[in-house]
Amino acid sequence: GENVEQHPSTLSVQEGDSAVIKCTYSDSASNYFPWYKQELGKRPQLIIDIRSNVGEKKDQRIAVTLNKTAKHFSLHITETQPEDSAVYFCAASRFGGYNKLIFGAGTRLAVHP
Amino acid sequence: DGGITQSPKYLFRKEGQNVTLSCEQNLNHDAMYWYRQDPGQGLRLIYYSQIVNDFQKGDIAEGYSVSREKKESFPLTVTSAQKNPTAFYLCASSIGGTPTYTDTQYFGPGTRLTVL
């Protein structure tokens, strides 16, 4: 069945360093890839997304890259700050009758001052 | 996503009881979704609805029921048939995808259900 694998499960970096989280997906028809940030006890919030017609998208310190051939996509956070500490989820979906998101298991990012 | 509300924030249930979780949105979104989140896991889809008076089972629908009588409301009932209901429940909504476009889902603040 459809599956999204996410790595690493935990990531610890020093403030100012970069962080990279990687996801692979199984459904080759997937064409929409959002990333959500979830702080403890809060709702997931969309931070960036990418569609299959582009290979990279950037928004300030956050960027996402997509490799459709290899079926993987990555989140890059540069100049990390303590407020970036949270759990990050990737997801994949495809066009169709409805928008079914398949989520990765999440990465807990800790940014140490 | 500020237009999606869930209540209550915390809910305690005794074994054998049914409970209903509320989800309301004022974003005029056609599609609504219910997810379950367990510690260390991603979100899993329980039910979804693309339009009023229509809903479909997701990946883990057993022990749950929903209704969609109004566009802005999508309540979830956790029945006594759900063997392990303690979890964080998240409702989401989206404008409504098309055959050629996948839209963005926005989440409510969640309800934490604990079975005593």
CSV table of C-alpha atoms in Angstrom, one decimal:
chain,number,residue,atom,x,y,z
A,1,GLY,CA,0.0,0.0,0.0
A,2,GLU,CA,0.9,3.6,0.0
A,3,ASN,CA,3.7,4.5,2.4
A,4,VAL,CA,5.9,7.5,3.4
A,5,GLU,CA,9.1,6.8,5.3
A,6,GLN,CA,10.7,9.7,7.2
A,7,HIS,CA,14.3,10.0,8.6
A,8,PRO,CA,15.7,10.7,11.0
A,9,SER,CA,13.2,10.2,13.8
A,10,THR,CA,15.1,12.6,16.0
A,11,LEU,CA,17.6,15.3,15.1
A,12,SER,CA,19.6,17.5,17.4
A,13,VAL,CA,21.5,20.5,16.1
A,14,GLN,CA,23.2,23.6,17.5
A,15,GLU,CA,21.6,27.0,16.9
A,16,GLY,CA,22.8,28.4,13.6
A,17,ASP,CA,23.4,25.0,12.0
A,18,SER,CA,21.4,23.5,9.2
A,19,ALA,CA,18.9,20.7,9.5
A,20,VAL,CA,17.8,18.2,6.8
A,21,ILE,CA,14.9,15.8,7.0
A,22,LYS,CA,14.3,13.3,4.3
A,23,CYS,CA,11.2,11.4,3.2
A,24,THR,CA,10.6,8.7,0.6
A,25,TYR,CA,7.3,7.7,-0.8
A,26,SER,CA,6.0,4.5,-2.5
A,27,ASP,CA,3.2,5.8,-4.8
A,28,SER,CA,4.8,7.0,-8.0
A,29,ALA,CA,1.6,8.9,-8.8
A,30,SER,CA,2.1,11.2,-5.8
A,31,ASN,CA,2.4,14.8,-6.9
A,32,TYR,CA,1.8,17.0,-3.8
A,33,PHE,CA,4.2,17.0,-0.9
A,34,PRO,CA,3.5,19.2,2.2
A,35,TRP,CA,5.5,19.7,5.3
A,36,TYR,CA,3.9,20.4,8.7
A,37,LYS,CA,5.4,21.6,11.9
A,38,GLN,CA,3.8,20.6,15.2
A,39,GLU,CA,4.7,22.0,18.5
A,40,LEU,CA,4.0,20.1,21.7
A,41,GLY,CA,0.2,19.7,22.2
A,42,LYS,CA,-0.6,22.0,19.2
A,43,ARG,CA,-2.0,21.6,15.8
A,44,PRO,CA,0.2,20.7,12.8
A,45,GLN,CA,0.8,23.8,10.8
A,46,LEU,CA,1.8,23.9,7.1
A,47,ILE,CA,5.2,25.4,6.7
A,48,ILE,CA,5.9,24.7,3.0
A,49,ASP,CA,4.7,22.5,0.2
A,50,ILE,CA,5.8,21.5,-3.3
A,51,ARG,CA,4.1,20.1,-6.3
A,52,SER,CA,5.5,17.7,-8.8
A,53,ASN,CA,6.0,20.3,-11.5
A,54,VAL,CA,8.9,21.9,-9.7
A,55,GLY,CA,12.1,20.4,-8.2
A,56,GLU,CA,12.7,23.0,-5.4
A,57,LYS,CA,10.9,25.6,-3.5
A,58,LYS,CA,12.2,28.1,-0.9
A,59,ASP,CA,10.7,30.3,1.7
A,60,GLN,CA,13.2,32.3,3.7
A,61,ARG,CA,15.1,29.8,5.9
A,62,ILE,CA,13.1,26.8,4.7
A,63,ALA,CA,13.5,24.9,1.4
A,64,VAL,CA,12.1,21.7,0.0
A,65,THR,CA,13.6,19.6,-2.8
A,66,LEU,CA,11.9,16.9,-4.7
A,67,ASN,CA,13.4,14.1,-6.7
A,68,LYS,CA,10.5,12.3,-8.5
A,69,THR,CA,12.8,9.7,-10.1
A,70,ALA,CA,14.1,8.5,-6.8
A,71,LYS,CA,10.7,9.2,-5.1
A,72,HIS,CA,12.1,11.3,-2.3
A,73,PHE,CA,11.8,14.8,-1.0
A,74,SER,CA,13.6,16.7,1.7
A,75,LEU,CA,13.1,19.6,4.1
A,76,HIS,CA,16.1,22.0,4.6
A,77,ILE,CA,16.2,24.5,7.5
A,78,THR,CA,19.1,26.9,7.5
A,79,GLU,CA,20.3,29.1,10.4
A,80,THR,CA,18.3,27.1,12.9
A,81,GLN,CA,16.8,28.9,15.9
A,82,PRO,CA,15.5,27.5,19.2
A,83,GLU,CA,11.9,28.2,18.1
A,84,ASP,CA,12.4,25.8,15.2
A,85,SER,CA,12.3,23.0,17.8
A,86,ALA,CA,9.2,20.9,17.1
A,87,VAL,CA,8.1,17.7,15.4
A,88,TYR,CA,8.1,17.9,11.6
A,89,PHE,CA,5.9,15.7,9.4
A,90,CYS,CA,6.1,15.1,5.7
A,91,ALA,CA,3.2,13.9,3.6
A,92,ALA,CA,2.4,12.8,0.1
A,93,SER,CA,-0.8,12.9,-1.9
A,94,ARG,CA,-1.9,12.6,-5.5
A,95,PHE,CA,-4.6,14.2,-7.7
A,96,GLY,CA,-7.9,12.4,-7.6
A,97,GLY,CA,-11.4,12.4,-6.3
A,98,TYR,CA,-10.1,13.5,-2.9
A,99,ASN,CA,-7.0,14.7,-1.2
A,100,LYS,CA,-5.6,11.8,0.8
A,101,LEU,CA,-2.5,12.7,2.6
A,102,ILE,CA,-0.1,9.9,3.7
A,103,PHE,CA,2.0,11.1,6.5
A,104,GLY,CA,5.5,10.1,7.6
A,105,ALA,CA,6.1,9.2,11.3
A,106,GLY,CA,7.6,12.5,12.1
A,107,THR,CA,11.0,14.0,13.1
A,108,ARG,CA,11.6,15.5,16.4
A,109,LEU,CA,14.0,18.4,15.9
A,110,ALA,CA,15.8,20.0,18.9
A,111,VAL,CA,17.8,23.2,18.4
A,112,HIS,CA,20.2,23.9,21.2
A,113,PRO,CA,21.3,27.4,22.0
B,1,ASP,CA,-6.4,27.5,10.1
B,2,GLY,CA,-7.8,29.8,12.8
B,3,GLY,CA,-11.2,29.1,11.3
B,4,ILE,CA,-11.3,25.5,12.5
B,5,THR,CA,-12.3,24.8,16.0
B,6,GLN,CA,-12.5,21.6,18.0
B,7,SER,CA,-14.2,20.9,21.3
B,8,PRO,CA,-13.6,19.9,23.9
B,9,LYS,CA,-9.8,20.3,24.2
B,10,TYR,CA,-9.6,17.4,26.7
B,11,LEU,CA,-12.1,14.6,27.1
B,12,PHE,CA,-12.2,11.7,29.5
B,13,ARG,CA,-14.3,8.6,28.8
B,14,LYS,CA,-15.1,5.5,30.8
B,15,GLU,CA,-14.8,2.2,29.0
B,16,GLY,CA,-18.0,1.3,27.3
B,17,GLN,CA,-19.2,4.8,26.6
B,18,ASN,CA,-19.6,6.6,23.3
B,19,VAL,CA,-18.3,10.1,23.0
B,20,THR,CA,-18.6,12.7,20.3
B,21,LEU,CA,-15.9,15.2,19.3
B,22,SER,CA,-16.9,18.4,17.7
B,23,CYS,CA,-15.3,20.0,14.6
B,24,GLU,CA,-16.5,23.3,13.1
B,25,GLN,CA,-15.1,25.4,10.4
B,26,ASN,CA,-16.0,28.8,9.0
B,27,LEU,CA,-13.7,28.8,6.0
B,28,ASN,CA,-16.4,27.7,3.6
B,29,HIS,CA,-14.4,24.5,2.9
B,30,ASP,CA,-16.1,21.6,1.2
B,31,ALA,CA,-13.8,18.9,2.4
B,32,MET,CA,-13.3,17.8,6.0
B,33,TYR,CA,-11.2,15.1,7.6
B,34,TRP,CA,-10.6,13.3,10.9
B,35,TYR,CA,-7.2,12.0,11.9
B,36,ARG,CA,-5.9,10.1,14.9
B,37,GLN,CA,-2.4,10.8,16.3
B,38,ASP,CA,-0.6,8.4,18.6
B,39,PRO,CA,2.8,9.1,20.3
B,40,GLY,CA,5.7,8.6,17.9
B,41,GLN,CA,3.5,8.1,14.9
B,42,GLY,CA,2.2,10.1,12.0
B,43,LEU,CA,-1.4,11.1,11.5
B,44,ARG,CA,-3.8,8.4,10.4
B,45,LEU,CA,-7.0,9.1,8.5
B,46,ILE,CA,-10.2,8.0,10.2
B,47,TYR,CA,-12.9,9.4,8.0
B,48,TYR,CA,-13.2,12.1,5.3
B,49,SER,CA,-16.0,14.0,3.7
B,50,GLN,CA,-15.8,15.8,0.4
B,51,ILE,CA,-19.3,17.3,0.5
B,52,VAL,CA,-22.3,17.6,2.7
B,53,ASN,CA,-24.2,14.4,3.3
B,54,ASP,CA,-21.4,12.3,2.0
B,55,PHE,CA,-18.4,10.7,3.8
B,56,GLN,CA,-16.0,7.9,3.3
B,57,LYS,CA,-13.9,5.6,5.5
B,58,GLY,CA,-10.3,6.2,5.9
B,59,ASP,CA,-7.6,3.8,6.9
B,60,ILE,CA,-8.7,3.2,10.5
B,61,ALA,CA,-12.5,3.7,10.5
B,62,GLU,CA,-13.4,0.7,12.7
B,63,GLY,CA,-15.0,1.8,16.0
B,64,TYR,CA,-15.7,5.4,14.7
B,65,SER,CA,-18.7,7.1,13.1
B,66,VAL,CA,-19.3,10.5,11.5
B,67,SER,CA,-22.0,12.7,10.1
B,68,ARG,CA,-21.9,15.6,7.7
B,69,GLU,CA,-25.3,17.3,7.9
B,70,LYS,CA,-23.9,20.8,7.5
B,71,LYS,CA,-21.0,22.1,5.5
B,72,GLU,CA,-19.4,23.7,8.5
B,73,SER,CA,-19.7,20.7,10.9
B,74,PHE,CA,-18.1,17.2,10.9
B,75,PRO,CA,-18.6,15.5,14.3
B,76,LEU,CA,-16.8,12.3,15.1
B,77,THR,CA,-18.2,9.7,17.5
B,78,VAL,CA,-15.8,7.3,19.2
B,79,THR,CA,-17.9,4.2,20.0
B,80,SER,CA,-17.3,1.5,22.6
B,81,ALA,CA,-16.2,-0.7,19.7
B,82,GLN,CA,-13.0,1.2,19.4
B,83,LYS,CA,-10.6,-0.9,21.5
B,84,ASN,CA,-7.9,1.6,22.1
B,85,PRO,CA,-9.4,5.1,21.8
B,86,THR,CA,-6.9,7.1,23.9
B,87,ALA,CA,-5.2,9.4,21.4
B,88,PHE,CA,-5.0,13.0,20.1
B,89,TYR,CA,-7.7,13.6,17.5
B,90,LEU,CA,-7.3,16.2,14.8
B,91,CYS,CA,-9.9,17.6,12.4
B,92,ALA,CA,-8.8,19.2,9.2
B,93,SER,CA,-10.5,21.0,6.3
B,94,SER,CA,-9.7,22.0,2.7
B,95,ILE,CA,-11.3,23.8,-0.1
B,96,GLY,CA,-11.8,20.5,-2.0
B,97,GLY,CA,-9.4,18.9,-4.4
B,98,THR,CA,-10.2,18.3,-8.1
B,99,PRO,CA,-9.0,15.6,-10.5
B,100,THR,CA,-6.1,17.8,-11.4
B,101,TYR,CA,-5.3,19.7,-8.3
B,102,THR,CA,-4.6,18.6,-4.7
B,103,ASP,CA,-5.5,21.3,-2.2
B,104,THR,CA,-4.0,22.1,1.2
B,105,GLN,CA,-5.4,20.8,4.4
B,106,TYR,CA,-5.6,23.0,7.5
B,107,PHE,CA,-5.9,21.5,11.0
B,108,GLY,CA,-7.9,22.3,14.1
B,109,PRO,CA,-6.3,22.5,17.6
B,110,GLY,CA,-7.2,18.9,18.4
B,111,THR,CA,-9.0,17.0,21.2
B,112,ARG,CA,-7.1,14.8,23.5
B,113,LEU,CA,-9.2,11.8,24.5
B,114,THR,CA,-8.3,9.6,27.5
B,115,VAL,CA,-10.2,6.5,28.4
B,116,LEU,CA,-10.2,5.9,32.1
